[in-house]
Tab-separated table of C-alpha atoms in Angstrom:
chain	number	residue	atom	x	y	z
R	1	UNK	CA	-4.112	16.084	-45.534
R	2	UNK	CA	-3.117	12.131	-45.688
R	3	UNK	CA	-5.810	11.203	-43.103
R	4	UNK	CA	-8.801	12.644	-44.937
R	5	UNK	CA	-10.464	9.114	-44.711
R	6	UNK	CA	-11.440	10.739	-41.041
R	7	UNK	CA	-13.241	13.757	-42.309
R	8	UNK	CA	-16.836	12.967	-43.852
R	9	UNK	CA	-17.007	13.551	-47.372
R	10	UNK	CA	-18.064	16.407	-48.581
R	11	UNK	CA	-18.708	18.200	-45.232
R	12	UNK	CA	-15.627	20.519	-44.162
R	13	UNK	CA	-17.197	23.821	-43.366
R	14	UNK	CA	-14.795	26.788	-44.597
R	15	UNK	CA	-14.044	29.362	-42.041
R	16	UNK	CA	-16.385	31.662	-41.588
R	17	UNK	CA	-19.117	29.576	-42.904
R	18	UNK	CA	-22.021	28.202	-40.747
R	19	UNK	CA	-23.814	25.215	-40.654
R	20	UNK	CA	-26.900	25.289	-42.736
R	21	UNK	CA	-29.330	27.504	-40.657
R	22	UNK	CA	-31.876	29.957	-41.529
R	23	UNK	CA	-31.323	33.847	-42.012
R	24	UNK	CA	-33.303	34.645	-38.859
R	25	UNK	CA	-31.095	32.038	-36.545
R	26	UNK	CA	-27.760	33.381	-38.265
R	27	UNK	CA	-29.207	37.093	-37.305
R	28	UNK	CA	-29.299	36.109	-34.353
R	29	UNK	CA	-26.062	34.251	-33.384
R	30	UNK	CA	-24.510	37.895	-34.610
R	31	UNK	CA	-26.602	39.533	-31.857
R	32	UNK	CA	-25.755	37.010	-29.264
R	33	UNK	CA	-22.325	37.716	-29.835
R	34	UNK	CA	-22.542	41.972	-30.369
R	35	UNK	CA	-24.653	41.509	-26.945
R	36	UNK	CA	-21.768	39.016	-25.379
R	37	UNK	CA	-19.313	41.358	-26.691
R	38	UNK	CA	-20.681	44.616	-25.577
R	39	UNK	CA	-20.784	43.152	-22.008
R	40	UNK	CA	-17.496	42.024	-21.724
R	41	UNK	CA	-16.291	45.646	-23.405
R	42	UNK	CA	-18.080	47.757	-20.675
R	43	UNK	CA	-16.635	45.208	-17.948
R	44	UNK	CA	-13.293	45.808	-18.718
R	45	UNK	CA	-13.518	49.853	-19.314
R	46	UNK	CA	-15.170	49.332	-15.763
R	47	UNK	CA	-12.677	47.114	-14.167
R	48	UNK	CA	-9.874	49.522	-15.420
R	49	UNK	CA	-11.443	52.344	-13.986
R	50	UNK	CA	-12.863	51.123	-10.454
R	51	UNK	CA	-11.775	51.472	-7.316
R	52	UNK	CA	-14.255	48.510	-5.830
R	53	UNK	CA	-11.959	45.723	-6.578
R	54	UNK	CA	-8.719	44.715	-5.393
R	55	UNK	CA	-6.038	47.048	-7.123
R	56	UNK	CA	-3.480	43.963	-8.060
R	57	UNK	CA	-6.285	41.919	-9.474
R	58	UNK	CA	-7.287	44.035	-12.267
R	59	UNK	CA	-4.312	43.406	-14.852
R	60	UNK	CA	-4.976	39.677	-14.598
R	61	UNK	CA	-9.053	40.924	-15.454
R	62	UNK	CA	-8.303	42.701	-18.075
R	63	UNK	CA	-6.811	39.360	-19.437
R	64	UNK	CA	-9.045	36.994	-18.830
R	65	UNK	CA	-11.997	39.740	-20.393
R	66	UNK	CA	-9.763	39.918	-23.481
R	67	UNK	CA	-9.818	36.623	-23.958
R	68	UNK	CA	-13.024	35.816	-23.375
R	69	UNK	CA	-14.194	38.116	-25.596
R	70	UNK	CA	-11.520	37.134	-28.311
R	71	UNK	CA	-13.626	33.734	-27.925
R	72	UNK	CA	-16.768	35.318	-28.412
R	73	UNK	CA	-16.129	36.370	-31.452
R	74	UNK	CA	-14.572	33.504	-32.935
R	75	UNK	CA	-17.273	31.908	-32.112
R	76	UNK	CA	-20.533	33.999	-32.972
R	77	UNK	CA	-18.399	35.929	-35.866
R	78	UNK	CA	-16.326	34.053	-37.215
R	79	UNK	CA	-17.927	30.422	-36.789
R	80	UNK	CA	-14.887	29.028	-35.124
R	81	UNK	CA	-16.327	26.150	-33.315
R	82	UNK	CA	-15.498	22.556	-32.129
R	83	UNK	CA	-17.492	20.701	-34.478
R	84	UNK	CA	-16.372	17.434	-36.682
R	85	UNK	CA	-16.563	19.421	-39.715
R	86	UNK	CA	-14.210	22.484	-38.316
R	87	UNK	CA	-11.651	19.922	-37.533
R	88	UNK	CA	-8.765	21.953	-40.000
R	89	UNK	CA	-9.764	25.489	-39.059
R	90	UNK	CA	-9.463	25.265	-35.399
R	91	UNK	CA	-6.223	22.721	-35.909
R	92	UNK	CA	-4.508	25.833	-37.618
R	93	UNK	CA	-5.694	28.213	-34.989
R	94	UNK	CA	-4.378	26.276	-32.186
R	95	UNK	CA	-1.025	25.948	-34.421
R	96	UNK	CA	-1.408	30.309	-34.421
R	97	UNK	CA	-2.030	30.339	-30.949
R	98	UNK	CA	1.373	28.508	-29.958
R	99	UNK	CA	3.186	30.795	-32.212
R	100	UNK	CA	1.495	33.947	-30.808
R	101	UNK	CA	1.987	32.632	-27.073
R	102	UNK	CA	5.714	31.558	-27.587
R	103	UNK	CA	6.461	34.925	-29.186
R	104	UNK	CA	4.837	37.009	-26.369
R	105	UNK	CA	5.595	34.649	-23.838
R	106	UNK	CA	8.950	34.422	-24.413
R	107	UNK	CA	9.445	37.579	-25.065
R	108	UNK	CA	8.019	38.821	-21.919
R	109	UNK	CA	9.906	36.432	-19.833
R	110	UNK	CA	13.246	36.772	-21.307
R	111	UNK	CA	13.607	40.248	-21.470
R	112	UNK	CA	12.495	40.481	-17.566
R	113	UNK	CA	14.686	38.492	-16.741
R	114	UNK	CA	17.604	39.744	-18.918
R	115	UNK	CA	18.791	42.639	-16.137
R	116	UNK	CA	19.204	40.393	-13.582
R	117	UNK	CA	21.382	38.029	-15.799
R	118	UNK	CA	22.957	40.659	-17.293
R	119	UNK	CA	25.084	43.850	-15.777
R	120	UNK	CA	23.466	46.879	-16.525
R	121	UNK	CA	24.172	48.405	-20.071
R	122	UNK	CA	26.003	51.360	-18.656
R	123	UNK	CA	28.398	49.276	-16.462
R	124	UNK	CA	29.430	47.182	-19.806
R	125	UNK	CA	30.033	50.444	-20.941
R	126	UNK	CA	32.789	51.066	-18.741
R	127	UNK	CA	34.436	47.781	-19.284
R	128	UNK	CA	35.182	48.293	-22.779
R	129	UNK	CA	36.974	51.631	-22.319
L	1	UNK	CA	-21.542	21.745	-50.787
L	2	UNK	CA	-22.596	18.128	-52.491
L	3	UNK	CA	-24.596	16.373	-49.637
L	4	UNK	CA	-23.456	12.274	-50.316
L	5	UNK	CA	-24.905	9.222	-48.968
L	6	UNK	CA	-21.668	8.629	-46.822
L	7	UNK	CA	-22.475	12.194	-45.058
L	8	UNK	CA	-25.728	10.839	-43.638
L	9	UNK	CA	-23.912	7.376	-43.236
L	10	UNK	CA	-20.975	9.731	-40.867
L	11	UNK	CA	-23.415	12.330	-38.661
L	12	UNK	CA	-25.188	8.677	-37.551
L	13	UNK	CA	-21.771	7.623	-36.020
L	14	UNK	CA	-20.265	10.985	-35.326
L	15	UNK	CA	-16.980	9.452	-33.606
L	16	UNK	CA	-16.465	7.577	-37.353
L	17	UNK	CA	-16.128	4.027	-35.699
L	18	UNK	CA	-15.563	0.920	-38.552
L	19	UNK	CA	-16.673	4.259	-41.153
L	20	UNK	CA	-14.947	3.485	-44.023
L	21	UNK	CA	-15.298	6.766	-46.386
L	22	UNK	CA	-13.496	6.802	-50.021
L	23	UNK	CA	-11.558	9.506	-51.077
L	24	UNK	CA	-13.584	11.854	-50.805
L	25	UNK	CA	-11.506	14.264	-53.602
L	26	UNK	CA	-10.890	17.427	-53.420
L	27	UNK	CA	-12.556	20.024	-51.570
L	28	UNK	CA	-14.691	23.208	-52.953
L	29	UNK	CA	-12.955	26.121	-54.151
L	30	UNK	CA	-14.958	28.196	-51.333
L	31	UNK	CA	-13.494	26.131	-48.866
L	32	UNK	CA	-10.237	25.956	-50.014
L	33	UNK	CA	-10.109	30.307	-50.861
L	34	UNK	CA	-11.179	30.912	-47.069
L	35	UNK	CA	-8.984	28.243	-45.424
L	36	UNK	CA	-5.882	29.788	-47.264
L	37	UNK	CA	-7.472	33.338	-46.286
L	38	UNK	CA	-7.771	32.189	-42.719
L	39	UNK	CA	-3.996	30.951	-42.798
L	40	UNK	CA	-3.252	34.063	-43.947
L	41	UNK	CA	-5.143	35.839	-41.330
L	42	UNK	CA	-3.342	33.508	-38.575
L	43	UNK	CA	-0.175	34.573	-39.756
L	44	UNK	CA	-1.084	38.247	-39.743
L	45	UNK	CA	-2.313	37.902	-35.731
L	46	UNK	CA	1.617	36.062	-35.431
L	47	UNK	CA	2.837	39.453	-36.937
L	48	UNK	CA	0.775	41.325	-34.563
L	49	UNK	CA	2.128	39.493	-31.243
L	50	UNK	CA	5.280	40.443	-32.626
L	51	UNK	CA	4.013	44.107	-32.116
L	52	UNK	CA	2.364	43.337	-29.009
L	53	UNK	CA	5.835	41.433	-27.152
L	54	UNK	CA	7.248	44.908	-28.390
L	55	UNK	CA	5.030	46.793	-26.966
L	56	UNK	CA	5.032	45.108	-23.643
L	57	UNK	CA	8.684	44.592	-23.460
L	58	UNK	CA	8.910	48.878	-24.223
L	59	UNK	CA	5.738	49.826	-22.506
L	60	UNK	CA	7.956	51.379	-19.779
L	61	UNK	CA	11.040	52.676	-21.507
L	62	UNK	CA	9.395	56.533	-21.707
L	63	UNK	CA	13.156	58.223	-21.382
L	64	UNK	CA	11.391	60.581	-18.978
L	65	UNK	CA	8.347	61.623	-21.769
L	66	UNK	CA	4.849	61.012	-21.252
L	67	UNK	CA	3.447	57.753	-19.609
L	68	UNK	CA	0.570	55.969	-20.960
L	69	UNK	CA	-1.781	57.189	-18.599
L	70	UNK	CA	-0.818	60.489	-18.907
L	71	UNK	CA	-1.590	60.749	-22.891
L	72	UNK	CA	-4.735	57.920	-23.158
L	73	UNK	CA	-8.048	58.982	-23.290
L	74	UNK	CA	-10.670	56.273	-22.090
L	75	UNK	CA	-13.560	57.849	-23.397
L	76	UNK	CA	-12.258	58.319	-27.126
L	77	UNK	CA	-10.830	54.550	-26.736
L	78	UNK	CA	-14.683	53.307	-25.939
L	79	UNK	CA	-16.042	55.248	-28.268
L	80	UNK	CA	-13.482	53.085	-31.201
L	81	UNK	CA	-14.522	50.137	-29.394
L	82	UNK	CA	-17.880	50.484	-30.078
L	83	UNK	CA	-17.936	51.407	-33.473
L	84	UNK	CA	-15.669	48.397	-34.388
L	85	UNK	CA	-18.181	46.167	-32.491
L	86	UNK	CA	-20.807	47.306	-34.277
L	87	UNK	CA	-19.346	47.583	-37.548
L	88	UNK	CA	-18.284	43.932	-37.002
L	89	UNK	CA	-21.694	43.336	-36.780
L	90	UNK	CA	-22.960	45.152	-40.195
L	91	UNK	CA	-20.337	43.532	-41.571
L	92	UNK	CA	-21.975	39.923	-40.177
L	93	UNK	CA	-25.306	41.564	-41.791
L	94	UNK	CA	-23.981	42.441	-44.648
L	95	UNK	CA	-22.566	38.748	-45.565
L	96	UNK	CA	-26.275	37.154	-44.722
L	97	UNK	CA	-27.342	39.589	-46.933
L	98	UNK	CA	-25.040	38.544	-49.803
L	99	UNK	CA	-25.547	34.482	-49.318
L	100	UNK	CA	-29.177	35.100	-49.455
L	101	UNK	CA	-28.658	37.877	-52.620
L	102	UNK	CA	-30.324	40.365	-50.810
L	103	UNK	CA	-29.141	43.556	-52.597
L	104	UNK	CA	-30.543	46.411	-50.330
L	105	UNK	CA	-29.405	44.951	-47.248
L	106	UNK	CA	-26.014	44.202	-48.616
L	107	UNK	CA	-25.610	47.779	-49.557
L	108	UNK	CA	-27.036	49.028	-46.269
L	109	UNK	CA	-24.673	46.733	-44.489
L	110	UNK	CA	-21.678	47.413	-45.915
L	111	UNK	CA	-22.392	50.989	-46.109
L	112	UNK	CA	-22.926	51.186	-42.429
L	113	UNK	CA	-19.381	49.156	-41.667
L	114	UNK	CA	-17.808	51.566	-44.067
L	115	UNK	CA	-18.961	54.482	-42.033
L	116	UNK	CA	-18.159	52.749	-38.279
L	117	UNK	CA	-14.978	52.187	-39.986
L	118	UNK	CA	-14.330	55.729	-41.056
L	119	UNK	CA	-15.171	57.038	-38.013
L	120	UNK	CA	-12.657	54.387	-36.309
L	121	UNK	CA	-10.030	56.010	-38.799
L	122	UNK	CA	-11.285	59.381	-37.986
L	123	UNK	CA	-10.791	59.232	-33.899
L	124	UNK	CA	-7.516	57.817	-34.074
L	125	UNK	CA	-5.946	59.817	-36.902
L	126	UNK	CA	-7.149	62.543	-34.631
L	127	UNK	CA	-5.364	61.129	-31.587
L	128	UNK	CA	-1.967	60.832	-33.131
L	129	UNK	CA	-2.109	63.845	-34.759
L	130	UNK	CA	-2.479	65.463	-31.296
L	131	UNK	CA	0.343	63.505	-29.590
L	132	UNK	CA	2.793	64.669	-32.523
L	133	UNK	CA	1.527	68.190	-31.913
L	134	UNK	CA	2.407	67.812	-28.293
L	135	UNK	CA	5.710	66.463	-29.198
L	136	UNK	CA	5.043	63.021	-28.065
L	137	UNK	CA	5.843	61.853	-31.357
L	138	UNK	CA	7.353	57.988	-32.068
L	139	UNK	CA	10.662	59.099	-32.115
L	140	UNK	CA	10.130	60.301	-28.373
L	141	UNK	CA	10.811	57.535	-26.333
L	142	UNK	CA	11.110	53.969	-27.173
L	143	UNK	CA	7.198	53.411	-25.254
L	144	UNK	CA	5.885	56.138	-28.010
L	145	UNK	CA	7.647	54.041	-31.312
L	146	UNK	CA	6.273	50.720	-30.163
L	147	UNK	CA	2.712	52.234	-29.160
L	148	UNK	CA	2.532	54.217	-32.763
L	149	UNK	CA	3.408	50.934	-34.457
L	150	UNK	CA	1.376	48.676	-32.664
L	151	UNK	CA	-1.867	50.870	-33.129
L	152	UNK	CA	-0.258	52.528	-36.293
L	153	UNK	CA	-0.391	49.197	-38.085
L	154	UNK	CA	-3.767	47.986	-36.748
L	155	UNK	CA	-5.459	51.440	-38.118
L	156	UNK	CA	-3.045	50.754	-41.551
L	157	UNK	CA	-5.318	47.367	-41.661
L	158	UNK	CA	-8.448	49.479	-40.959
L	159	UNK	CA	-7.065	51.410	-43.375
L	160	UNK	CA	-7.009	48.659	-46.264
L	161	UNK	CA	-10.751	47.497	-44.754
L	162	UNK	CA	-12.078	50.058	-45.648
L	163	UNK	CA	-10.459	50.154	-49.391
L	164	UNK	CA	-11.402	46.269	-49.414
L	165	UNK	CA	-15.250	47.046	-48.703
L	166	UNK	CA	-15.948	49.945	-51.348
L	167	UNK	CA	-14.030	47.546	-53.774
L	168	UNK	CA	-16.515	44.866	-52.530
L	169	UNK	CA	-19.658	46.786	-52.859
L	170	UNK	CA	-18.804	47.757	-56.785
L	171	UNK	CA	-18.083	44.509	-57.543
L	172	UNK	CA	-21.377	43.382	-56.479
L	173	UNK	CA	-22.826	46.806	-58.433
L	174	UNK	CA	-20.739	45.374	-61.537
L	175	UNK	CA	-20.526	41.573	-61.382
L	176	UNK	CA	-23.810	40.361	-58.722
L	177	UNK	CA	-23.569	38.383	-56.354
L	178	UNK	CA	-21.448	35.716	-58.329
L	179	UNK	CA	-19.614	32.441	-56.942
L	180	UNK	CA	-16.205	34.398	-57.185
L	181	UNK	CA	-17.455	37.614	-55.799
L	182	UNK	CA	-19.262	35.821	-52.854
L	183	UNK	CA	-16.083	34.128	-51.730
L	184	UNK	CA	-14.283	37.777	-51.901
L	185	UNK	CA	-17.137	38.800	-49.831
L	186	UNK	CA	-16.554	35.606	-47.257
L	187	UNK	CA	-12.417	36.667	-47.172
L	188	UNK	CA	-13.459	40.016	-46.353
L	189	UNK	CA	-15.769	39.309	-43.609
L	190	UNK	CA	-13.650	37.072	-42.355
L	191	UNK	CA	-10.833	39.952	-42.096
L	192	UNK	CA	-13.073	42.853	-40.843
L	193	UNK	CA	-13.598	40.094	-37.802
L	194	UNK	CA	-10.162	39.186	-37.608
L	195	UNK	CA	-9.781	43.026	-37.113
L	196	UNK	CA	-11.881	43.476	-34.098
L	197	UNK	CA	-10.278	40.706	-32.278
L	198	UNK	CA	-7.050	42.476	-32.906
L	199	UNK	CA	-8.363	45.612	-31.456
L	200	UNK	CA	-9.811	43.883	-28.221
L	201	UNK	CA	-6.667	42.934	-27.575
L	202	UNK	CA	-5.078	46.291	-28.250
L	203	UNK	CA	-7.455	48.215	-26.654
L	204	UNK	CA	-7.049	45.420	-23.365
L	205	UNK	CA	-3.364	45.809	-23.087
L	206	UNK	CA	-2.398	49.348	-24.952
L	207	UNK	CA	-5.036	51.432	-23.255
L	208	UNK	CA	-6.456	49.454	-20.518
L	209	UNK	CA	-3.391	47.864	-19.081
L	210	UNK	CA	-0.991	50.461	-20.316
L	211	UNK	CA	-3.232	53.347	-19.233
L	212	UNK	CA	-3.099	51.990	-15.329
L	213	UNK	CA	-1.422	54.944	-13.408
């Protein structure tokens, strides 16, 4: 919070809260974003389901849909966006982000990679007795 | 939100070259309750990757039990996903309603998400009561334990949603729409969201991924 002197006075936006726009424009960023959202839902239900596409392709799908429509609605629900005035909000999501992506990430990796470093439990077993 | 003259002086050089702003003091208590809120919220969505590097470390440990494709249900998952979606929206209804003191339509609103949320609650309670009928409870194999607590806990935050928005809508019957009840109102919302983006990812790699044969 020591370089304040870059954020205009007086104009942080809180999370969650919009710029200053009228009811019938805030109506309908929510049903941009339920119609955004409801299209990248019925994708992926598709994708999971279909035969039409490559078989190995659809896990990495399903991941970029997720995220994509985790965007959407930080976006069009919870006003998440890149403006001047939304500097701390999306500064602590990105901080989030690298926590959630180490945790997952790392777990993921480490733990396939800890058989082949690693004789198998049963084998260790037998070593001790 | 005080509008000054250095605001006006700022949006006409928006990259804030040779702007020299004074302190500009502390910020609103509305902006500081939801950016603590949304910290909070942050650190709950850490919590939840914890779950979620569980789940897909475990997803395949099923000590010869049931696989995931074998016990999901795609058509009772889309039916949840819907029902968030929309309820996420009510919810987004119900919060233009309050910041414009619209009683009715707050009521209706919130009303609506309560009932989406309920029947959330409803269609999942439902599914893990059949799995422990089955005997595919969480002490089954280690897939089971990390797929109840993964989903387990998101439903548990349902859960306290749900509790969250009836205590919302009687403090608005008590108190109005009042500066300290609005900005319980704006934490909420900003929860029930939080929620749903939760869910999109447990519905993406629990059912969707986990449910590929």
């Amino acid at each position: 919070m020591s370089d304040q002197t870059h954020i205009p006075a007086g104009h942080d936006l809180a999370p969650g809260e919009e710029e200053q726009h009228s009811v019938g424009e805030r109506i309908l960023g929510y049903v941009v974003g339920l119609v955004l959202a409801l299209l990248l839902t019925a994708t992926s239900f598709f994708i999971a389901g279909t035969d039409l596409v490559w078989q190995p392709s659809i896990p990495v799908a399903l991941i970029v849909l997720a995220i994509a429509q985790m965007g959407v609605h930080l976006v069009f629900f919870l006003h998440i966006t890149t403006g001047p005035d939304n500097t701390n909000n999306v500064l602590a999501l990105a901080f989030g982000l690298l926590v959630v992506f180490l945790v997952v990430g790392g777990t993921v990796w480490i733990m396939s990679h800890l058989n082949g470093n690693m004789p198998p439990m049963d084998q260790i077993m037998r070593m001790r007795t | 939100m005080s509008m000054t003259a250095t605001v006006g002086h700022a949006h006409a050089d928006p990259h804030h070259i040779g702007v020299v702003i004074e302190h500009p003091g502390p910020a609103s208590k509305r902006i500081v309750t939801a950016y603590g809120f949304w910290v909070f919220l942050l650190s709950d969505i850490v919590m939840f990757s914890c779950f979620f590097a569980a789940y897909a470390v475990l997803s395949g440990q099923t000590a010869d039990g049931p696989k995931g494709s074998e016990i999901f249900e795609q058509r009772n998952v889309a039916i949840e996903t819907v029902c968030l979606l929309l309820s996420s929206f009510t919810c987004g209804m119900a919060s233009i309603a309050a910041d414009v003191r619209n009683r009715l339509w707050f009521y209706l609103g919130m009303a609506v998400t309560c009932v989406l949320g309920l029947i959330f609650l409803t269609i999942e309670f439902r599914e893990f009561a059949d799995l422990v009928a089955r005997g595919y409870g969480p002490s089954r194999s280690a897939f089971l334990t990390s797929f109840f607590s993964l989903v387990g806990c998101h439903g548990l935050h349902v859960s306290a949603g749900v509790l969250w928005l009836l205590t919302m809508m009687a403090q608005v019957f008590a108190k109005g729409f009042r500066a300290d009840v609005l900005r319980r109102m704006m934490c909420f919302a900003l929860f029930w969201h939080a929620l749903d983006i939760i869910w999109v990812g447990v519905f993406s790699v629990v059912y969707l991924l986990g449910g590929a044969p």
